[in-house]
Amino acid sequence: MVGAGFAGVECVRRLERRLSPAEAEIAMVTPNSYQLYLPLLPQVASGVLTPQSVAISLRRSRRYRTRIIPGGAIGVDTRAKICIIRKITGEVTEQAYDHLVLAPGSITRTYDIPGLTEHARGMKTLAEAMYLRDHVIAQLDLADASEDEAERAARLCFVVVGGGYAGTETAACLQRLTHHAVKRYPRLDPRQIRWHLVDLAPKLMPELGDALGKAALEILRRRGIEVSLGVSVAKAGATEVTLTDGRVLPTRTLIWTAGVAASPLIGTLGAETARGRLVVTPELTVPGASGVFALGDAAAVPDLASQEEGAICPPTAQHAQRQGRTLADNLIATLRHEPLSPYVHKDLGLVVDLGGTDAVSKPLGVPLRGLPAQVVARGYHWSALRTNVAKTRVLTNWMLNALAGDDFVRTGYRSSKPPTLREFEYTDAYLTPDQVRAHTAALRVAG
Ligand SMILES: Cc1cc2nc3c(=O)[nH]c(=O)nc-3n(C[C@H](O)[C@H](O)[C@H](O)COP(=O)(O)OP(=O)(O)OC[C@H]3O[C@@H](n4cnc5c(N)ncnc54)[C@H](O)[C@@H]3O)c2cc1C
């Protein structure tokens, strides 16, 4: 198993339950010892939740027996049936497999925009969420200390790109943070704080439908967030961002959430991809690669519940987790020489937490806004957390935050040279398909 996210952990837990130790030995390659509950990441950035509450231990399970290999897979040779792994020490090692499940998820999608990868930060990892929280509070501290009006204005201007749920929640939750934090800075005028949410699409979160998309837009605008649709970034720099409509925004903060791309591990296989995701059958097997399965954000899983011809499942936790179950059943069926089943799931809808009592959601097609939407959003996430400890931590954090608020302290996570998007997400760590083949060929010669 490669990856311990929604898809990988669900699959492994089911394999542990349904396969006896005599039937299979399970190994999981993962850089971290936790499963990250990504949908609650904006709440970590805004300080509503502690980082520990969304990092769910992989070792807290009654039936836990999987061998965890701490590192990242950097290449796969499907012919030699070898997965090449870089351990967290930097040592490169190989793991032979009979069956391989690829669930390495996705990375932030970037485009060829000058300055973007150097100056933008994403919202995909726990480190990025913690960094952004420190960074935003640091801007308030620095603006407060500055005598220079222009610097102060730039530090109080925040730009978020991406009008999907990740970007919208990030902008809304962080704006709430600065809105409350500024009360502790008597020298700062709250009207100087400006939040921009920018997206190339003509609508926010189109999957919510027109009415709820508009409701979300109204909530954001009421809270003073300037939403610019049909616009993207033309150029990014250390002290300003130029938009495609010609506006130049002096800012020290560019948060980029405009889409995801499959993990670069997929490219190392040299197999067929669709929109960058690994092509799989409805049974989640990889055509032409014996014993290999893939799922989650990294795979182009046919969406058999969709009316649209050739549709693939959207990259959501909802699908990833359920694909994990189907894949475990199909892997067991393969071992037992039984027929495989296709993955079919009808989307249950979307929940969007905009902080406080602001939310929009569409559970099972029912449009909700305000407090009822917030209850559904938090209830959904709470029930989806895997362990009782995580549930208790999240609930306690929510209550504590509602009662006592936030102290807006920087934890020192922000270093003088902040990591780039690539460094945060380790996107340069991978081999090319040729390097993979050369590596396994060298192993054969040595062996
Ligand atoms: C801010 C935000 C909010 C979101 N909100 C929602 C929501 O409300 N509802 C929803 O359904 N979805 C939401 N999503 C999307 C959802 O989180 C993803 O679709 C889901 O996490 C995909 O599951 P996955 O298992 O494929 O990947 P992930 O959960 O990302 O897991 C991938 C795992 O693989 C590991 N990994 C990566 N590369 C390697 C490697 N080379 N070797 C070994 N391990 C590797 C990673 O460390 C990680 O543990 C949100 C995403 C974000 C970023």
Short mmCIF file of C-alpha atoms and ligand atoms in Angstrom, two decimals:
data_model
loop_
_atom_site.label_atom_id
_atom_site.label_comp_id
_atom_site.label_asym_id
_atom_site.label_seq_id
_atom_site.Cartn_x
_atom_site.Cartn_y
_atom_site.Cartn_z
CA MET A 1 0.00 0.00 0.00
CA VAL A 2 1.35 3.43 -0.94
CA GLY A 3 -0.27 6.34 0.91
CA ALA A 4 -2.08 6.63 4.23
CA GLY A 5 -4.88 9.01 3.33
CA PHE A 6 -8.62 8.54 3.09
CA ALA A 7 -8.30 5.82 0.44
CA GLY A 8 -5.24 3.97 1.76
CA VAL A 9 -6.26 3.79 5.41
CA GLU A 10 -9.82 2.69 4.64
CA CYS A 11 -8.46 -0.06 2.38
CA VAL A 12 -5.83 -1.27 4.85
CA ARG A 13 -8.22 -1.33 7.81
CA ARG A 14 -10.63 -3.51 5.83
CA LEU A 15 -7.82 -5.82 4.69
CA GLU A 16 -6.69 -6.17 8.32
CA ARG A 17 -10.22 -7.08 9.36
CA ARG A 18 -11.03 -9.48 6.55
CA LEU A 19 -7.73 -11.23 5.81
CA SER A 20 -6.05 -13.52 8.28
CA PRO A 21 -2.31 -12.96 8.90
CA ALA A 22 -1.71 -16.32 7.17
CA GLU A 23 -3.38 -15.05 3.99
CA ALA A 24 -1.42 -11.83 3.53
CA GLU A 25 1.38 -9.66 4.85
CA ILE A 26 0.52 -5.98 4.54
CA ALA A 27 3.07 -3.15 4.28
CA MET A 28 2.22 0.54 4.00
CA VAL A 29 4.58 3.22 2.70
CA THR A 30 3.82 6.61 4.18
CA PRO A 31 5.94 9.62 5.08
CA ASN A 32 3.83 10.38 8.17
CA SER A 33 2.53 8.24 11.02
CA TYR A 34 -0.94 9.77 10.75
CA GLN A 35 -3.88 10.07 8.39
CA LEU A 36 -4.53 13.74 7.72
CA TYR A 37 -8.18 14.78 7.82
CA LEU A 38 -7.74 17.35 5.03
CA PRO A 39 -11.24 18.90 5.02
CA LEU A 40 -10.58 20.38 8.47
CA LEU A 41 -7.21 21.88 7.50
CA PRO A 42 -8.58 25.46 7.09
CA GLN A 43 -9.70 25.21 10.73
CA VAL A 44 -6.14 24.35 11.75
CA ALA A 45 -4.86 27.35 9.82
CA SER A 46 -7.38 29.59 11.54
CA GLY A 47 -6.60 28.16 14.99
CA VAL A 48 -10.04 26.66 15.65
CA LEU A 49 -8.46 23.19 15.81
CA THR A 50 -5.03 22.12 17.00
CA PRO A 51 -2.86 20.29 14.44
CA GLN A 52 -3.02 17.08 16.52
CA SER A 53 -6.79 16.90 16.24
CA VAL A 54 -6.71 16.38 12.45
CA ALA A 55 -3.66 14.06 12.45
CA ILE A 56 -5.17 10.67 13.19
CA SER A 57 -2.70 8.08 14.43
CA LEU A 58 -2.15 5.08 12.15
CA ARG A 59 -1.14 2.94 15.11
CA ARG A 60 -4.30 3.39 17.16
CA SER A 61 -6.43 0.45 16.01
CA ARG A 62 -7.35 -2.79 17.70
CA ARG A 63 -6.52 -4.98 14.72
CA TYR A 64 -3.48 -2.99 13.66
CA ARG A 65 -0.84 -5.31 12.17
CA THR A 66 0.37 -3.55 9.03
CA ARG A 67 4.12 -2.94 8.69
CA ILE A 68 4.55 0.81 8.27
CA ILE A 69 7.53 1.87 6.15
CA PRO A 70 8.28 5.51 7.02
CA GLY A 71 9.08 7.19 3.72
CA GLY A 72 7.73 7.97 0.27
CA ALA A 73 7.50 5.79 -2.83
CA ILE A 74 9.56 7.54 -5.54
CA GLY A 75 9.07 5.08 -8.38
CA VAL A 76 7.33 1.87 -9.39
CA ASP A 77 8.52 -0.75 -11.89
CA THR A 78 5.35 -2.67 -12.65
CA ARG A 79 7.22 -5.23 -14.80
CA ALA A 80 9.78 -6.10 -12.11
CA LYS A 81 7.04 -5.67 -9.41
CA ILE A 82 9.25 -3.40 -7.34
CA CYS A 83 8.41 -0.21 -5.51
CA ILE A 84 11.36 2.14 -4.89
CA ILE A 85 11.14 3.96 -1.58
CA ARG A 86 13.01 6.88 -0.06
CA LYS A 87 12.85 6.48 3.70
CA ILE A 88 12.57 9.52 5.95
CA THR A 89 16.32 9.17 6.58
CA GLY A 90 16.99 9.72 2.85
CA GLU A 91 18.05 6.10 2.32
CA VAL A 92 16.68 4.59 -0.91
CA THR A 93 15.39 1.04 -0.63
CA GLU A 94 13.24 -1.36 -2.65
CA GLN A 95 10.15 -3.33 -1.77
CA ALA A 96 9.06 -6.26 -3.95
CA TYR A 97 5.30 -6.83 -4.05
CA ASP A 98 2.74 -9.37 -5.23
CA HIS A 99 -0.06 -6.80 -5.17
CA LEU A 100 0.40 -3.04 -5.08
CA VAL A 101 -2.24 -0.47 -4.11
CA LEU A 102 -1.47 3.10 -5.17
CA ALA A 103 -3.20 5.73 -3.02
CA PRO A 104 -0.70 8.63 -2.90
CA GLY A 105 -3.40 11.29 -3.36
CA SER A 106 -2.75 14.60 -5.07
CA ILE A 107 -0.57 17.70 -4.93
CA THR A 108 -1.44 21.35 -5.48
CA ARG A 109 -1.80 21.99 -9.22
CA THR A 110 0.32 24.89 -10.40
CA TYR A 111 0.53 26.51 -13.81
CA ASP A 112 3.26 28.20 -15.74
CA ILE A 113 2.70 31.58 -14.06
CA PRO A 114 5.87 33.62 -13.39
CA GLY A 115 6.79 33.59 -9.69
CA LEU A 116 3.95 31.27 -8.66
CA THR A 117 5.88 28.29 -7.30
CA GLU A 118 8.34 30.57 -5.44
CA HIS A 119 5.82 32.91 -3.81
CA ALA A 120 2.57 30.98 -3.37
CA ARG A 121 1.76 28.63 -0.51
CA GLY A 122 -0.81 25.81 -0.67
CA MET A 123 -3.26 24.23 1.74
CA LYS A 124 -2.55 20.53 1.31
CA THR A 125 -0.35 19.52 4.23
CA LEU A 126 -0.40 20.01 7.98
CA ALA A 127 2.88 21.90 7.71
CA GLU A 128 1.36 24.32 5.17
CA ALA A 129 -1.68 24.97 7.39
CA MET A 130 0.53 25.63 10.41
CA TYR A 131 2.88 27.78 8.35
CA LEU A 132 0.00 29.87 6.98
CA ARG A 133 -1.41 30.50 10.44
CA ASP A 134 1.96 31.75 11.67
CA HIS A 135 2.47 33.74 8.48
CA VAL A 136 -0.91 35.53 8.69
CA ILE A 137 -0.42 36.42 12.37
CA ALA A 138 3.12 37.57 11.55
CA GLN A 139 1.70 39.98 8.94
CA LEU A 140 -0.48 41.59 11.64
CA ASP A 141 2.53 41.84 13.98
CA LEU A 142 4.73 43.33 11.27
CA ALA A 143 2.06 45.74 10.02
CA ASP A 144 1.49 46.89 13.60
CA ALA A 145 5.21 47.54 14.07
CA SER A 146 5.71 49.29 10.72
CA GLU A 147 5.84 53.08 10.31
CA ASP A 148 5.62 52.71 6.52
CA GLU A 149 2.03 53.08 5.23
CA ALA A 150 2.71 51.18 1.98
CA GLU A 151 4.31 48.25 3.79
CA ARG A 152 1.48 48.19 6.30
CA ALA A 153 -1.14 48.08 3.50
CA ALA A 154 0.70 45.26 1.69
CA ARG A 155 1.02 43.19 4.86
CA LEU A 156 -2.70 43.59 5.53
CA CYS A 157 -3.70 42.46 2.04
CA PHE A 158 -4.25 38.70 1.62
CA VAL A 159 -4.89 36.94 -1.69
CA VAL A 160 -6.42 33.45 -2.00
CA VAL A 161 -6.70 31.88 -5.45
CA GLY A 162 -9.24 29.10 -6.02
CA GLY A 163 -13.01 29.31 -5.60
CA GLY A 164 -13.53 25.60 -4.90
CA TYR A 165 -14.36 24.41 -1.40
CA ALA A 166 -10.70 24.38 -0.27
CA GLY A 167 -10.02 27.99 -1.31
CA THR A 168 -13.37 29.33 -0.20
CA GLU A 169 -13.09 27.72 3.24
CA THR A 170 -9.49 28.86 3.57
CA ALA A 171 -10.31 32.49 2.72
CA ALA A 172 -13.38 32.49 4.98
CA CYS A 173 -11.66 30.88 7.97
CA LEU A 174 -8.51 33.02 7.76
CA GLN A 175 -10.54 36.22 7.28
CA ARG A 176 -12.34 35.31 10.51
CA LEU A 177 -8.96 34.91 12.17
CA THR A 178 -7.76 38.40 11.14
CA HIS A 179 -11.18 39.92 11.92
CA HIS A 180 -10.97 38.72 15.53
CA ALA A 181 -7.19 39.10 15.94
CA VAL A 182 -7.13 42.77 14.89
CA LYS A 183 -8.97 43.67 18.10
CA ARG A 184 -5.68 42.91 19.90
CA TYR A 185 -3.85 45.45 17.73
CA PRO A 186 -5.14 48.91 18.75
CA ARG A 187 -2.73 50.61 16.33
CA LEU A 188 -4.25 48.81 13.32
CA ASP A 189 -7.40 50.04 11.60
CA PRO A 190 -9.57 46.94 10.83
CA ARG A 191 -10.71 48.62 7.59
CA GLN A 192 -7.15 48.33 6.29
CA ILE A 193 -7.36 44.51 6.25
CA ARG A 194 -8.31 43.28 2.78
CA TRP A 195 -9.02 39.74 1.71
CA HIS A 196 -9.28 38.81 -1.98
CA LEU A 197 -10.66 35.53 -3.30
CA VAL A 198 -9.89 35.07 -6.99
CA ASP A 199 -11.01 32.38 -9.44
CA LEU A 200 -10.92 31.99 -13.19
CA ALA A 201 -14.34 30.27 -13.19
CA PRO A 202 -17.48 32.42 -13.44
CA LYS A 203 -18.97 30.91 -10.24
CA LEU A 204 -17.87 29.85 -6.78
CA MET A 205 -18.14 26.11 -6.06
CA PRO A 206 -20.33 25.30 -9.11
CA GLU A 207 -21.01 21.82 -7.69
CA LEU A 208 -23.23 23.50 -5.03
CA GLY A 209 -25.64 24.80 -7.67
CA ASP A 210 -26.55 28.42 -8.43
CA ALA A 211 -28.56 29.30 -5.31
CA LEU A 212 -26.05 28.00 -2.75
CA GLY A 213 -23.08 29.31 -4.75
CA LYS A 214 -24.70 32.75 -4.61
CA ALA A 215 -25.43 32.33 -0.88
CA ALA A 216 -21.74 31.58 -0.26
CA LEU A 217 -20.77 34.61 -2.35
CA GLU A 218 -23.12 36.84 -0.31
CA ILE A 219 -21.69 35.56 2.99
CA LEU A 220 -18.13 36.25 1.84
CA ARG A 221 -18.96 39.73 0.50
CA ARG A 222 -20.90 40.62 3.66
CA ARG A 223 -17.76 39.80 5.62
CA GLY A 224 -15.72 42.13 3.43
CA ILE A 225 -13.96 39.53 1.27
CA GLU A 226 -13.55 40.87 -2.26
CA VAL A 227 -14.43 38.04 -4.64
CA SER A 228 -13.17 38.37 -8.23
CA LEU A 229 -14.50 35.78 -10.67
CA GLY A 230 -13.25 35.21 -14.21
CA VAL A 231 -9.82 36.38 -13.03
CA SER A 232 -6.54 34.64 -12.24
CA VAL A 233 -2.94 35.51 -11.41
CA ALA A 234 -0.71 36.78 -14.23
CA LYS A 235 2.45 37.19 -12.15
CA ALA A 236 3.48 36.67 -8.54
CA GLY A 237 6.26 38.41 -6.68
CA ALA A 238 7.54 38.75 -3.11
CA THR A 239 5.66 42.01 -2.54
CA GLU A 240 2.85 42.06 -5.10
CA VAL A 241 0.51 39.94 -7.19
CA THR A 242 -0.61 40.97 -10.68
CA LEU A 243 -4.05 39.72 -11.71
CA THR A 244 -5.08 38.88 -15.27
CA ASP A 245 -7.47 41.89 -15.30
CA GLY A 246 -4.42 44.16 -14.87
CA ARG A 247 -4.82 44.96 -11.17
CA VAL A 248 -1.65 44.92 -9.11
CA LEU A 249 -2.23 43.98 -5.46
CA PRO A 250 0.61 44.85 -3.09
CA THR A 251 0.67 41.83 -0.75
CA ARG A 252 2.95 39.45 1.14
CA THR A 253 0.44 36.58 1.10
CA LEU A 254 -0.58 34.46 -1.87
CA ILE A 255 -2.46 31.26 -1.04
CA TRP A 256 -2.90 28.98 -4.04
CA THR A 257 -5.66 26.35 -3.97
CA ALA A 258 -6.64 26.40 -7.66
CA GLY A 259 -6.97 22.69 -8.28
CA VAL A 260 -5.11 19.48 -7.62
CA ALA A 261 -2.95 17.19 -9.75
CA ALA A 262 -2.30 13.49 -9.16
CA SER A 263 0.81 12.63 -7.15
CA PRO A 264 3.96 12.69 -9.35
CA LEU A 265 4.42 9.01 -8.38
CA ILE A 266 1.83 8.18 -11.05
CA GLY A 267 4.13 9.53 -13.79
CA THR A 268 6.91 7.10 -12.79
CA LEU A 269 4.84 4.09 -13.94
CA GLY A 270 4.80 5.21 -17.58
CA ALA A 271 1.17 4.00 -17.71
CA GLU A 272 -1.89 5.61 -19.32
CA THR A 273 -3.32 8.65 -17.54
CA ALA A 274 -6.48 10.73 -17.93
CA ARG A 275 -6.18 14.39 -16.86
CA GLY A 276 -2.96 13.33 -15.09
CA ARG A 277 -4.70 10.65 -13.01
CA LEU A 278 -3.84 6.96 -13.48
CA VAL A 279 -6.36 5.19 -15.69
CA VAL A 280 -8.06 2.32 -13.85
CA THR A 281 -10.93 -0.05 -14.58
CA PRO A 282 -14.22 0.27 -12.67
CA GLU A 283 -12.81 -2.55 -10.47
CA LEU A 284 -9.84 -0.24 -9.64
CA THR A 285 -7.19 -2.39 -11.37
CA VAL A 286 -4.53 -0.77 -13.57
CA PRO A 287 -4.75 -2.12 -17.15
CA GLY A 288 -1.53 -3.79 -18.31
CA ALA A 289 0.07 -3.78 -14.83
CA SER A 290 -0.46 -7.14 -13.19
CA GLY A 291 -1.31 -6.98 -9.47
CA VAL A 292 -1.54 -3.16 -9.41
CA PHE A 293 -4.62 -1.29 -8.12
CA ALA A 294 -5.12 2.47 -7.75
CA LEU A 295 -7.74 4.74 -6.23
CA GLY A 296 -8.47 8.13 -4.67
CA ASP A 297 -7.24 11.47 -6.02
CA ALA A 298 -4.37 9.76 -7.88
CA ALA A 299 -6.63 7.57 -10.04
CA ALA A 300 -9.15 8.30 -12.80
CA VAL A 301 -11.89 6.06 -11.45
CA PRO A 302 -14.88 5.79 -13.83
CA ASP A 303 -17.93 7.39 -12.21
CA LEU A 304 -20.57 4.78 -13.02
CA ALA A 305 -23.24 6.69 -11.05
CA SER A 306 -22.91 9.74 -13.31
CA GLN A 307 -25.20 10.34 -16.29
CA GLU A 308 -22.33 11.89 -18.19
CA GLU A 309 -20.53 9.54 -20.58
CA GLY A 310 -16.88 8.88 -19.65
CA ALA A 311 -17.16 10.79 -16.34
CA ILE A 312 -14.52 10.15 -13.70
CA CYS A 313 -15.03 10.50 -9.95
CA PRO A 314 -14.20 13.95 -8.56
CA PRO A 315 -11.18 14.09 -6.21
CA THR A 316 -13.02 14.04 -2.89
CA ALA A 317 -12.60 12.24 0.41
CA GLN A 318 -16.11 10.93 0.02
CA HIS A 319 -15.10 8.92 -3.05
CA ALA A 320 -11.58 8.06 -1.87
CA GLN A 321 -12.82 6.44 1.33
CA ARG A 322 -15.51 4.39 -0.38
CA GLN A 323 -13.13 3.32 -3.14
CA GLY A 324 -10.88 2.06 -0.32
CA ARG A 325 -13.60 -0.38 0.71
CA THR A 326 -14.29 -1.60 -2.84
CA LEU A 327 -10.59 -2.02 -3.49
CA ALA A 328 -10.03 -4.07 -0.32
CA ASP A 329 -12.91 -6.37 -1.32
CA ASN A 330 -11.52 -6.70 -4.85
CA LEU A 331 -8.01 -7.44 -3.58
CA ILE A 332 -9.39 -10.15 -1.32
CA ALA A 333 -11.45 -11.51 -4.22
CA THR A 334 -8.28 -11.62 -6.35
CA LEU A 335 -6.44 -13.62 -3.69
CA ARG A 336 -9.37 -16.01 -3.41
CA HIS A 337 -9.92 -16.26 -7.20
CA GLU A 338 -13.40 -14.76 -6.94
CA PRO A 339 -15.00 -12.20 -9.32
CA LEU A 340 -14.33 -8.47 -8.75
CA SER A 341 -17.01 -5.78 -8.30
CA PRO A 342 -17.08 -2.33 -9.92
CA TYR A 343 -16.98 0.84 -7.82
CA VAL A 344 -20.32 2.68 -7.82
CA HIS A 345 -21.21 5.54 -5.49
CA LYS A 346 -23.72 8.34 -5.87
CA ASP A 347 -22.39 11.60 -4.50
CA LEU A 348 -23.90 12.51 -1.11
CA GLY A 349 -23.35 16.24 -1.59
CA LEU A 350 -21.03 18.84 -0.20
CA VAL A 351 -20.58 20.70 3.08
CA VAL A 352 -18.75 24.03 3.27
CA ASP A 353 -17.80 25.51 6.66
CA LEU A 354 -17.16 29.24 6.40
CA GLY A 355 -16.44 29.69 10.12
CA GLY A 356 -18.69 30.59 13.06
CA THR A 357 -22.32 30.02 12.08
CA ASP A 358 -21.62 30.72 8.40
CA ALA A 359 -21.92 27.65 6.18
CA VAL A 360 -23.61 26.26 3.09
CA SER A 361 -24.24 22.60 2.45
CA LYS A 362 -26.17 20.30 0.22
CA PRO A 363 -26.61 16.94 1.91
CA LEU A 364 -28.44 14.49 -0.39
CA GLY A 365 -29.44 17.39 -2.64
CA VAL A 366 -31.11 19.45 0.14
CA PRO A 367 -29.79 23.04 0.06
CA LEU A 368 -29.02 24.48 3.52
CA ARG A 369 -27.39 27.68 4.72
CA GLY A 370 -26.51 29.31 8.04
CA LEU A 371 -26.71 27.39 11.30
CA PRO A 372 -28.48 24.25 9.93
CA ALA A 373 -25.79 24.00 7.23
CA GLN A 374 -23.10 24.43 9.86
CA VAL A 375 -24.59 21.70 12.05
CA VAL A 376 -24.64 19.35 9.04
CA ALA A 377 -21.09 20.32 8.00
CA ARG A 378 -19.57 19.82 11.44
CA GLY A 379 -21.72 16.75 12.16
CA TYR A 380 -20.59 15.16 8.89
CA HIS A 381 -16.91 15.77 9.50
CA TRP A 382 -17.13 14.76 13.14
CA SER A 383 -18.77 11.45 12.31
CA ALA A 384 -16.25 10.80 9.53
CA LEU A 385 -13.27 11.07 11.91
CA ARG A 386 -11.85 7.61 12.30
CA THR A 387 -11.06 7.31 16.01
CA ASN A 388 -12.92 8.25 19.18
CA VAL A 389 -9.83 10.11 20.37
CA ALA A 390 -9.90 12.30 17.24
CA LYS A 391 -13.64 12.87 17.68
CA THR A 392 -13.09 13.93 21.31
CA ARG A 393 -10.19 16.23 20.40
CA VAL A 394 -12.14 17.96 17.63
CA LEU A 395 -15.28 18.39 19.72
CA THR A 396 -13.30 19.74 22.67
CA ASN A 397 -11.45 22.15 20.38
CA TRP A 398 -14.70 23.41 18.85
CA MET A 399 -16.20 24.00 22.30
CA LEU A 400 -13.06 25.61 23.67
CA ASN A 401 -12.80 27.89 20.67
CA ALA A 402 -16.48 28.90 20.93
CA LEU A 403 -16.09 29.68 24.66
CA ALA A 404 -12.58 31.10 24.97
CA GLY A 405 -11.69 32.20 21.41
CA ASP A 406 -8.12 32.27 20.15
CA ASP A 407 -4.98 33.87 21.57
CA PHE A 408 -3.48 34.45 18.07
CA VAL A 409 0.05 33.49 19.03
CA ARG A 410 2.73 32.61 16.53
CA THR A 411 4.44 29.34 17.36
CA GLY A 412 7.62 30.21 15.47
CA TYR A 413 6.84 27.82 12.64
CA ARG A 414 7.63 30.51 10.11
CA SER A 415 11.34 30.46 9.31
CA SER A 416 13.19 33.37 7.68
CA LYS A 417 13.33 31.40 4.40
CA PRO A 418 9.90 29.81 4.07
CA PRO A 419 9.65 26.51 2.15
CA THR A 420 8.18 26.72 -1.35
CA LEU A 421 5.12 24.82 -2.57
CA ARG A 422 7.42 22.13 -4.01
CA GLU A 423 9.37 21.79 -0.78
CA PHE A 424 6.22 21.54 1.34
CA GLU A 425 4.79 18.83 -0.93
CA TYR A 426 8.07 17.05 -1.88
CA THR A 427 7.15 17.17 -5.56
CA ASP A 428 10.76 17.03 -6.76
CA ALA A 429 11.51 13.74 -4.99
CA TYR A 430 10.42 11.39 -7.79
CA LEU A 431 12.29 9.34 -10.42
CA THR A 432 11.49 9.38 -14.12
CA PRO A 433 10.23 6.11 -15.73
CA ASP A 434 13.73 5.68 -17.26
CA GLN A 435 15.41 6.15 -13.88
CA VAL A 436 13.02 3.58 -12.38
CA ARG A 437 13.94 1.01 -15.04
CA ALA A 438 17.67 1.77 -14.68
CA HIS A 439 17.37 1.36 -10.91
CA THR A 440 15.66 -2.05 -11.07
CA ALA A 441 18.01 -3.21 -13.87
CA ALA A 442 20.99 -2.33 -11.65
CA LEU A 443 19.39 -4.36 -8.85
CA ARG A 444 19.11 -7.41 -11.13
CA VAL A 445 22.78 -7.10 -12.10
CA ALA A 446 23.83 -6.71 -8.46
CA GLY A 447 21.59 -9.58 -7.34
C1 LIG B 1 -8.47 22.12 2.27
C2 LIG B 1 -9.19 20.92 1.72
C3 LIG B 1 -10.54 20.73 2.01
C4 LIG B 1 -11.21 19.60 1.52
N1 LIG B 1 -12.53 19.42 1.84
C5 LIG B 1 -13.19 18.30 1.41
C6 LIG B 1 -14.53 18.04 1.78
O1 LIG B 1 -15.16 18.85 2.47
N2 LIG B 1 -15.11 16.89 1.32
C7 LIG B 1 -14.44 15.98 0.57
O2 LIG B 1 -15.01 14.92 0.21
N3 LIG B 1 -13.17 16.20 0.19
C8 LIG B 1 -12.52 17.33 0.60
N4 LIG B 1 -11.22 17.55 0.22
C9 LIG B 1 -10.56 16.61 -0.71
C10 LIG B 1 -10.08 15.36 0.02
O3 LIG B 1 -9.33 15.70 1.15
C11 LIG B 1 -9.28 14.48 -0.93
O4 LIG B 1 -10.06 14.19 -2.06
C12 LIG B 1 -8.89 13.17 -0.23
O5 LIG B 1 -7.99 13.45 0.80
C13 LIG B 1 -8.27 12.19 -1.23
O6 LIG B 1 -7.94 11.02 -0.56
P1 LIG B 1 -6.65 10.19 -1.00
O7 LIG B 1 -6.56 9.04 -0.06
O8 LIG B 1 -6.67 9.93 -2.44
O9 LIG B 1 -5.45 11.21 -0.74
P2 LIG B 1 -4.95 11.82 0.63
O10 LIG B 1 -6.00 11.79 1.65
O11 LIG B 1 -4.33 13.14 0.28
O12 LIG B 1 -3.82 10.83 1.08
C14 LIG B 1 -2.65 10.60 0.34
C15 LIG B 1 -1.64 10.01 1.28
O13 LIG B 1 -0.52 9.56 0.55
C16 LIG B 1 0.67 10.03 1.14
N5 LIG B 1 1.65 10.13 0.06
C17 LIG B 1 1.75 11.07 -0.88
N6 LIG B 1 2.76 10.77 -1.72
C18 LIG B 1 3.28 9.61 -1.29
C19 LIG B 1 4.35 8.80 -1.73
N7 LIG B 1 5.06 9.12 -2.80
N8 LIG B 1 4.64 7.67 -1.05
C20 LIG B 1 3.91 7.33 0.04
N9 LIG B 1 2.88 8.06 0.50
C21 LIG B 1 2.58 9.19 -0.16
C22 LIG B 1 0.28 11.34 1.77
O14 LIG B 1 1.19 11.68 2.80
C23 LIG B 1 -1.10 11.00 2.30
O15 LIG B 1 -1.01 10.36 3.54
C24 LIG B 1 -10.52 18.66 0.71
C25 LIG B 1 -9.18 18.88 0.41
C26 LIG B 1 -8.51 19.98 0.91
C27 LIG B 1 -7.05 20.18 0.58
#
